[in-house]
GROMACS .gro file of C-alpha atoms in nm:
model
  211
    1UNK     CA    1  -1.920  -6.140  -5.457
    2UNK     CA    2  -2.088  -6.044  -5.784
    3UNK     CA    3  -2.199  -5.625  -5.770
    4UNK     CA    4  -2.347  -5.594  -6.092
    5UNK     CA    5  -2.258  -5.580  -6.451
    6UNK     CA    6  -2.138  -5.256  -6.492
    7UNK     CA    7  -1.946  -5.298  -6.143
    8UNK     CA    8  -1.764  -5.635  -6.133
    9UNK     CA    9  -1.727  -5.835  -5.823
   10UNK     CA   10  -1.554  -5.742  -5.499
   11UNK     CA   11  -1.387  -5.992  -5.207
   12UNK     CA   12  -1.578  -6.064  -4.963
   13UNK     CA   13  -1.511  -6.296  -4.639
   14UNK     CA   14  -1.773  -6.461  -4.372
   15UNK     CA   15  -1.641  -6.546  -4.018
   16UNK     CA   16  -1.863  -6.745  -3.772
   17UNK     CA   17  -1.884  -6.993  -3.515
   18UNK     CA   18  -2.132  -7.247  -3.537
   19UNK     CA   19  -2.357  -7.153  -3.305
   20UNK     CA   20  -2.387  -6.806  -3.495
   21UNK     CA   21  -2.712  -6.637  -3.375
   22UNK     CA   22  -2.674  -6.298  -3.587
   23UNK     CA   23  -2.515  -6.210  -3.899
   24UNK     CA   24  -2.376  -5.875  -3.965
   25UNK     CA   25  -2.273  -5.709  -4.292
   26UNK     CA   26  -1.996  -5.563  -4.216
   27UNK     CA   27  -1.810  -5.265  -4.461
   28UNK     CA   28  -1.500  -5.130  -4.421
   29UNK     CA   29  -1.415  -4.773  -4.402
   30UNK     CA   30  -1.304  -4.514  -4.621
   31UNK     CA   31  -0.904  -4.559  -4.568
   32UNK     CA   32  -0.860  -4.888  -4.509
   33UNK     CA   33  -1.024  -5.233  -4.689
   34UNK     CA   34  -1.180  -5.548  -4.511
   35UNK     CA   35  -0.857  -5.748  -4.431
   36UNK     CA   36  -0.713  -5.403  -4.201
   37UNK     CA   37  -0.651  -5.572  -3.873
   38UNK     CA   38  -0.945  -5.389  -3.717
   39UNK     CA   39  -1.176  -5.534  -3.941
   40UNK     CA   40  -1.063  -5.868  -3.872
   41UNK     CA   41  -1.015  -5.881  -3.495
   42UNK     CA   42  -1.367  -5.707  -3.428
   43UNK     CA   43  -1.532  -5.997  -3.628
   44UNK     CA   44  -1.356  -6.253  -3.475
   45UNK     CA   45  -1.485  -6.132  -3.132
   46UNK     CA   46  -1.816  -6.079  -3.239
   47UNK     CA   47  -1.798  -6.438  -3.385
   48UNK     CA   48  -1.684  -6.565  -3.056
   49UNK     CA   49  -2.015  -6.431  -2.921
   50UNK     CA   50  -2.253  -6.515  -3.159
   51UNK     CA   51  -2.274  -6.281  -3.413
   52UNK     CA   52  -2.099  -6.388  -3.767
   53UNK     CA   53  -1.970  -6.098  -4.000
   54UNK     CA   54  -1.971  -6.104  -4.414
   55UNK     CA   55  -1.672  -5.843  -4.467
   56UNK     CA   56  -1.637  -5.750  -4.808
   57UNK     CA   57  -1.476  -5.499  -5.050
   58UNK     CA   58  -1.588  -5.189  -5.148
   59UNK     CA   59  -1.492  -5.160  -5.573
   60UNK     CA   60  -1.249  -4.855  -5.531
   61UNK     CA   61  -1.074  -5.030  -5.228
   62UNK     CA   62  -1.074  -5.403  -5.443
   63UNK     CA   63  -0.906  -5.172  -5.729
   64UNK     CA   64  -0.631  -5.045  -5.502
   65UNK     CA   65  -0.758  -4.677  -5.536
   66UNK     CA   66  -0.731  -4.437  -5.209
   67UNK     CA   67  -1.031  -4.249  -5.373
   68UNK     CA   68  -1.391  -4.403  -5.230
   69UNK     CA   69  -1.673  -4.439  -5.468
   70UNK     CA   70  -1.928  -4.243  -5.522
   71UNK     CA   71  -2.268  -4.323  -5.310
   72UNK     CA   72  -2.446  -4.472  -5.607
   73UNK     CA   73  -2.162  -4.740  -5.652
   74UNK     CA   74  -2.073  -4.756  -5.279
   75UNK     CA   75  -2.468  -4.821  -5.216
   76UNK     CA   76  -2.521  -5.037  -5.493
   77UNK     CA   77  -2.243  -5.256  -5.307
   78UNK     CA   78  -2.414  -5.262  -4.935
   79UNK     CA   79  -2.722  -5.396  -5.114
   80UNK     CA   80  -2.545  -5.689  -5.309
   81UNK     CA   81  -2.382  -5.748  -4.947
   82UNK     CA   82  -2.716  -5.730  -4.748
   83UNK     CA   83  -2.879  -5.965  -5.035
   84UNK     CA   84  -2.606  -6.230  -5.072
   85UNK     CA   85  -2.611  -6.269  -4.679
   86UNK     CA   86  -2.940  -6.282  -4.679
   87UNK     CA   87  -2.968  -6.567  -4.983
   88UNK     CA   88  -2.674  -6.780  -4.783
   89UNK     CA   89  -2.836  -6.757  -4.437
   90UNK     CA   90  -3.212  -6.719  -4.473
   91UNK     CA   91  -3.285  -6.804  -4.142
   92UNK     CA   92  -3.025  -6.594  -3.930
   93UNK     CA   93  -3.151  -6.255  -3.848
   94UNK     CA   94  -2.962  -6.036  -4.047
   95UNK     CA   95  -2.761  -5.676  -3.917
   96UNK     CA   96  -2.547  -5.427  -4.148
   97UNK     CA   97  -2.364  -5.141  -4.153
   98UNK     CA   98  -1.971  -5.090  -4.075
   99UNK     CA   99  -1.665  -4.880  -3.989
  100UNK     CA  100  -1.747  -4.488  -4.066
  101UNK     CA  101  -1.766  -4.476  -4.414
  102UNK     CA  102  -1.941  -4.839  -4.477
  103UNK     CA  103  -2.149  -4.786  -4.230
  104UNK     CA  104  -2.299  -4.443  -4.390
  105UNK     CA  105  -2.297  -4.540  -4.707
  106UNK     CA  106  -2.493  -4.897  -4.574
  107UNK     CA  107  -2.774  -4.689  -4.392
  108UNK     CA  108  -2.778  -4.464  -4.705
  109UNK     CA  109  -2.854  -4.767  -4.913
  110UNK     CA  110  -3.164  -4.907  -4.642
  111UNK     CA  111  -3.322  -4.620  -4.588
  112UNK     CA  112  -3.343  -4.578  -4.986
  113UNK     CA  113  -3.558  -4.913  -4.984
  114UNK     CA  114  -3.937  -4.991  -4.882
  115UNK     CA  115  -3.896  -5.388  -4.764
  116UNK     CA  116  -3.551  -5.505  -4.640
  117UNK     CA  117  -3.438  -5.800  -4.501
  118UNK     CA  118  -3.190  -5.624  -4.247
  119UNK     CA  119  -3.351  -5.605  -3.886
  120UNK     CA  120  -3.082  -5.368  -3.758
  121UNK     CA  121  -2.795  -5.149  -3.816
  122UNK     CA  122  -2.484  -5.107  -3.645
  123UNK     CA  123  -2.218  -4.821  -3.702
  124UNK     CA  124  -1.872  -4.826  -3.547
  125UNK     CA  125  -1.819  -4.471  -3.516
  126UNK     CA  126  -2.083  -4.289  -3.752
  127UNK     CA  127  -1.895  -3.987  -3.895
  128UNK     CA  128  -2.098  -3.741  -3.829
  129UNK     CA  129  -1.895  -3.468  -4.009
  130UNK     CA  130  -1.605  -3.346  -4.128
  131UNK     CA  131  -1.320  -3.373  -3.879
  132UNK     CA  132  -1.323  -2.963  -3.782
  133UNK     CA  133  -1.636  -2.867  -3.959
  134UNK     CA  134  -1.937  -2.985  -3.666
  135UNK     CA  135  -2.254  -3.019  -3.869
  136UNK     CA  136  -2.536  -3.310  -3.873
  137UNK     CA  137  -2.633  -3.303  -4.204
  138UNK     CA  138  -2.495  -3.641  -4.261
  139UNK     CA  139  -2.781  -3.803  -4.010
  140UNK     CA  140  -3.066  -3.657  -4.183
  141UNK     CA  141  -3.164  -3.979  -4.372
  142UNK     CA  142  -3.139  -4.191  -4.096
  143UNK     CA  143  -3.515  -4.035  -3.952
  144UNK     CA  144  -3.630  -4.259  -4.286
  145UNK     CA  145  -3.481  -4.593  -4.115
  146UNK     CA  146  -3.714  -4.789  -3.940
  147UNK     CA  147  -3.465  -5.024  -3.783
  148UNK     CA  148  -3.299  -5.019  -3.475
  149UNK     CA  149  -2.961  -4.839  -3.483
  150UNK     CA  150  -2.694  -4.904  -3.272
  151UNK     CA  151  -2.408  -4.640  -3.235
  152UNK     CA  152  -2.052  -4.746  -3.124
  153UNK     CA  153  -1.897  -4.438  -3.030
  154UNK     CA  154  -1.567  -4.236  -2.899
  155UNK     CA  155  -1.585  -3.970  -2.698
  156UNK     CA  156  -1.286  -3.833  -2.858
  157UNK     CA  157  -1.403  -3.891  -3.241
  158UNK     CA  158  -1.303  -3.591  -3.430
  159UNK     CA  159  -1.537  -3.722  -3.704
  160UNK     CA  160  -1.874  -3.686  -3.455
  161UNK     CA  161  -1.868  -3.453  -3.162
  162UNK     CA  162  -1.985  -3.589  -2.851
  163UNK     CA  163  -2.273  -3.337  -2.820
  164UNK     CA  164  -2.408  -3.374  -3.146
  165UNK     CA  165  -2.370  -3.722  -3.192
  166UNK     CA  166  -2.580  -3.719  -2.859
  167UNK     CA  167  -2.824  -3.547  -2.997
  168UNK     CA  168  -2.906  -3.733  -3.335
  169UNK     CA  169  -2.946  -4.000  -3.121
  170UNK     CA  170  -3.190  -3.883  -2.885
  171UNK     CA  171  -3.392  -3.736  -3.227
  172UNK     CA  172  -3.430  -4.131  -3.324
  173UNK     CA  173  -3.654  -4.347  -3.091
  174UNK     CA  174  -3.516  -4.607  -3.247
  175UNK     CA  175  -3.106  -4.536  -3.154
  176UNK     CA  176  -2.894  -4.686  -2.868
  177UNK     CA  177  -2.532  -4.469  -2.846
  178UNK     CA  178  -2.275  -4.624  -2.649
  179UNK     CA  179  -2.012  -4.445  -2.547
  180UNK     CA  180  -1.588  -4.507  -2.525
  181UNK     CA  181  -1.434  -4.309  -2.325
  182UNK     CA  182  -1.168  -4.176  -2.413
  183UNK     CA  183  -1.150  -4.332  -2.789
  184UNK     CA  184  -1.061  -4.169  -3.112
  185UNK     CA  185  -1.246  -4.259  -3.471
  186UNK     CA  186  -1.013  -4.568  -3.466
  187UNK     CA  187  -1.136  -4.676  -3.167
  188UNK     CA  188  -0.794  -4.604  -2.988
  189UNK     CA  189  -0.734  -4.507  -2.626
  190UNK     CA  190  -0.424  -4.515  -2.475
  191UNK     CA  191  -0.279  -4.871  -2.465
  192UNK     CA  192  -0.627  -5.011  -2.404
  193UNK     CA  193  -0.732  -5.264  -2.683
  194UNK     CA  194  -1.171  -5.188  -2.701
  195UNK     CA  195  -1.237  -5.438  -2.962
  196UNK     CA  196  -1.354  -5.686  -2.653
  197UNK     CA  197  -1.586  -5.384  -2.547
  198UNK     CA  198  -1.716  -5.331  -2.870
  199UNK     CA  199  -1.796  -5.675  -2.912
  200UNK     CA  200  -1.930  -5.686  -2.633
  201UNK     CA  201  -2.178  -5.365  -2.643
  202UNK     CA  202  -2.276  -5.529  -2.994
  203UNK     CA  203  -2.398  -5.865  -2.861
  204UNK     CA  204  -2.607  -5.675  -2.576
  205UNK     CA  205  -2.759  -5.424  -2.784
  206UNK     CA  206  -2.872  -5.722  -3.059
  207UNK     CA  207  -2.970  -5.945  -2.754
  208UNK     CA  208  -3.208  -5.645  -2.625
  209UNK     CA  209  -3.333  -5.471  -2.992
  210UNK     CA  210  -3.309  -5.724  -3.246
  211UNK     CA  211  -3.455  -6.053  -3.031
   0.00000   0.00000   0.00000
């Protein structure tokens, strides 16, 4: 997938069924790229409901640096995402955001813009803040979105205390928060694999916002 000049091109993946009703951009987070395991499995069980993914690459992570890129190239990236999904499937409503860091830097990048095609935005654990250091300075531009959000959350995510992370949400009419017990920023609790749940809380919130 083509970034720009300047930037190069990045890898970039589509799962779907054929019966895919949604498509979501989906970016990786800030330690790990779009072929980590989670990355994979939560696509292929949002596929198997529906919703088709286009996983791709951020340029630091396609360069094998552990050092993510700054928001103009990280942003520059969503957009070339959001557009080429939008080009392939013009007729598929179209979702983005990601895992933590993609998903930040992806509502950073739409709430920067005055038309977009995306209809909705999804994060799998927003981080909030810091892990120790409780702030919500990092949800400030997301009052400029006029989208529906949808936040996939644990209630054990050192990256987004529960209370704030509440919070935000309540301060955006447009925001659904669902909540994993028990789950870390990886989405981990106990032996219990949530990538079903996640899936699942996806294709219900998209079913009831986006439709």
């Amino acid at each position: 997938m083509d970034v720009s000049e300047s930037i190069g091109s990045v890898s970039a993946e589509i799962i779907s069924e054929e019966r895919m009703k949604f498509l979501y951009v989906f970016a990786h987070g800030a330690g790990a790229g779009m072929n980590h395991p989670f990355m994979v499995n939560l696509s292929k069980a949002l596929a198997a409901r529906g919703i088709g993914t286009l996983r791709y690459n951020f340029p630091y992570m396609e360069k094998g640096s552990k050092r993510p890129d700054p928001p103009a190239i990280a942003e520059k990236t969503a957009r070339a995402a959001i557009t080429k999904a939008s080009t392939l499937f013009p007729n598929i409503p179209l979702l983005a955001g990601g895992k933590s860091f993609g998903g930040r830097m992806t509502s950073q990048a739409v709430s920067k813009e005055t038309f977009h095609p995306v209809k909705g935005i999804a994060f799998i654990g927003f981080p909030l803040h810091p892990a120790g250091k409780p702030s919500i300075e990092r949800a400030l531009h997301l009052k400029g979105i006029k989208q529906p959000m949808l936040f996939l959350q644990g209630t054990r995510d050192a990256l987004a205390n529960l209370t704030l992370i509440e919070s935000v949400c309540e301060g955006l009419p447009l925001a659904s928060l669902y909540k994993f017990d028990g789950a870390d920023h990886s989405f981990k609790a106990g032996k219990q694999d949530l990538i079903p749940s996640l899936a699942e809380a996806f294709r219900t919130w998209a079913d009831y916002r986006i439709l």
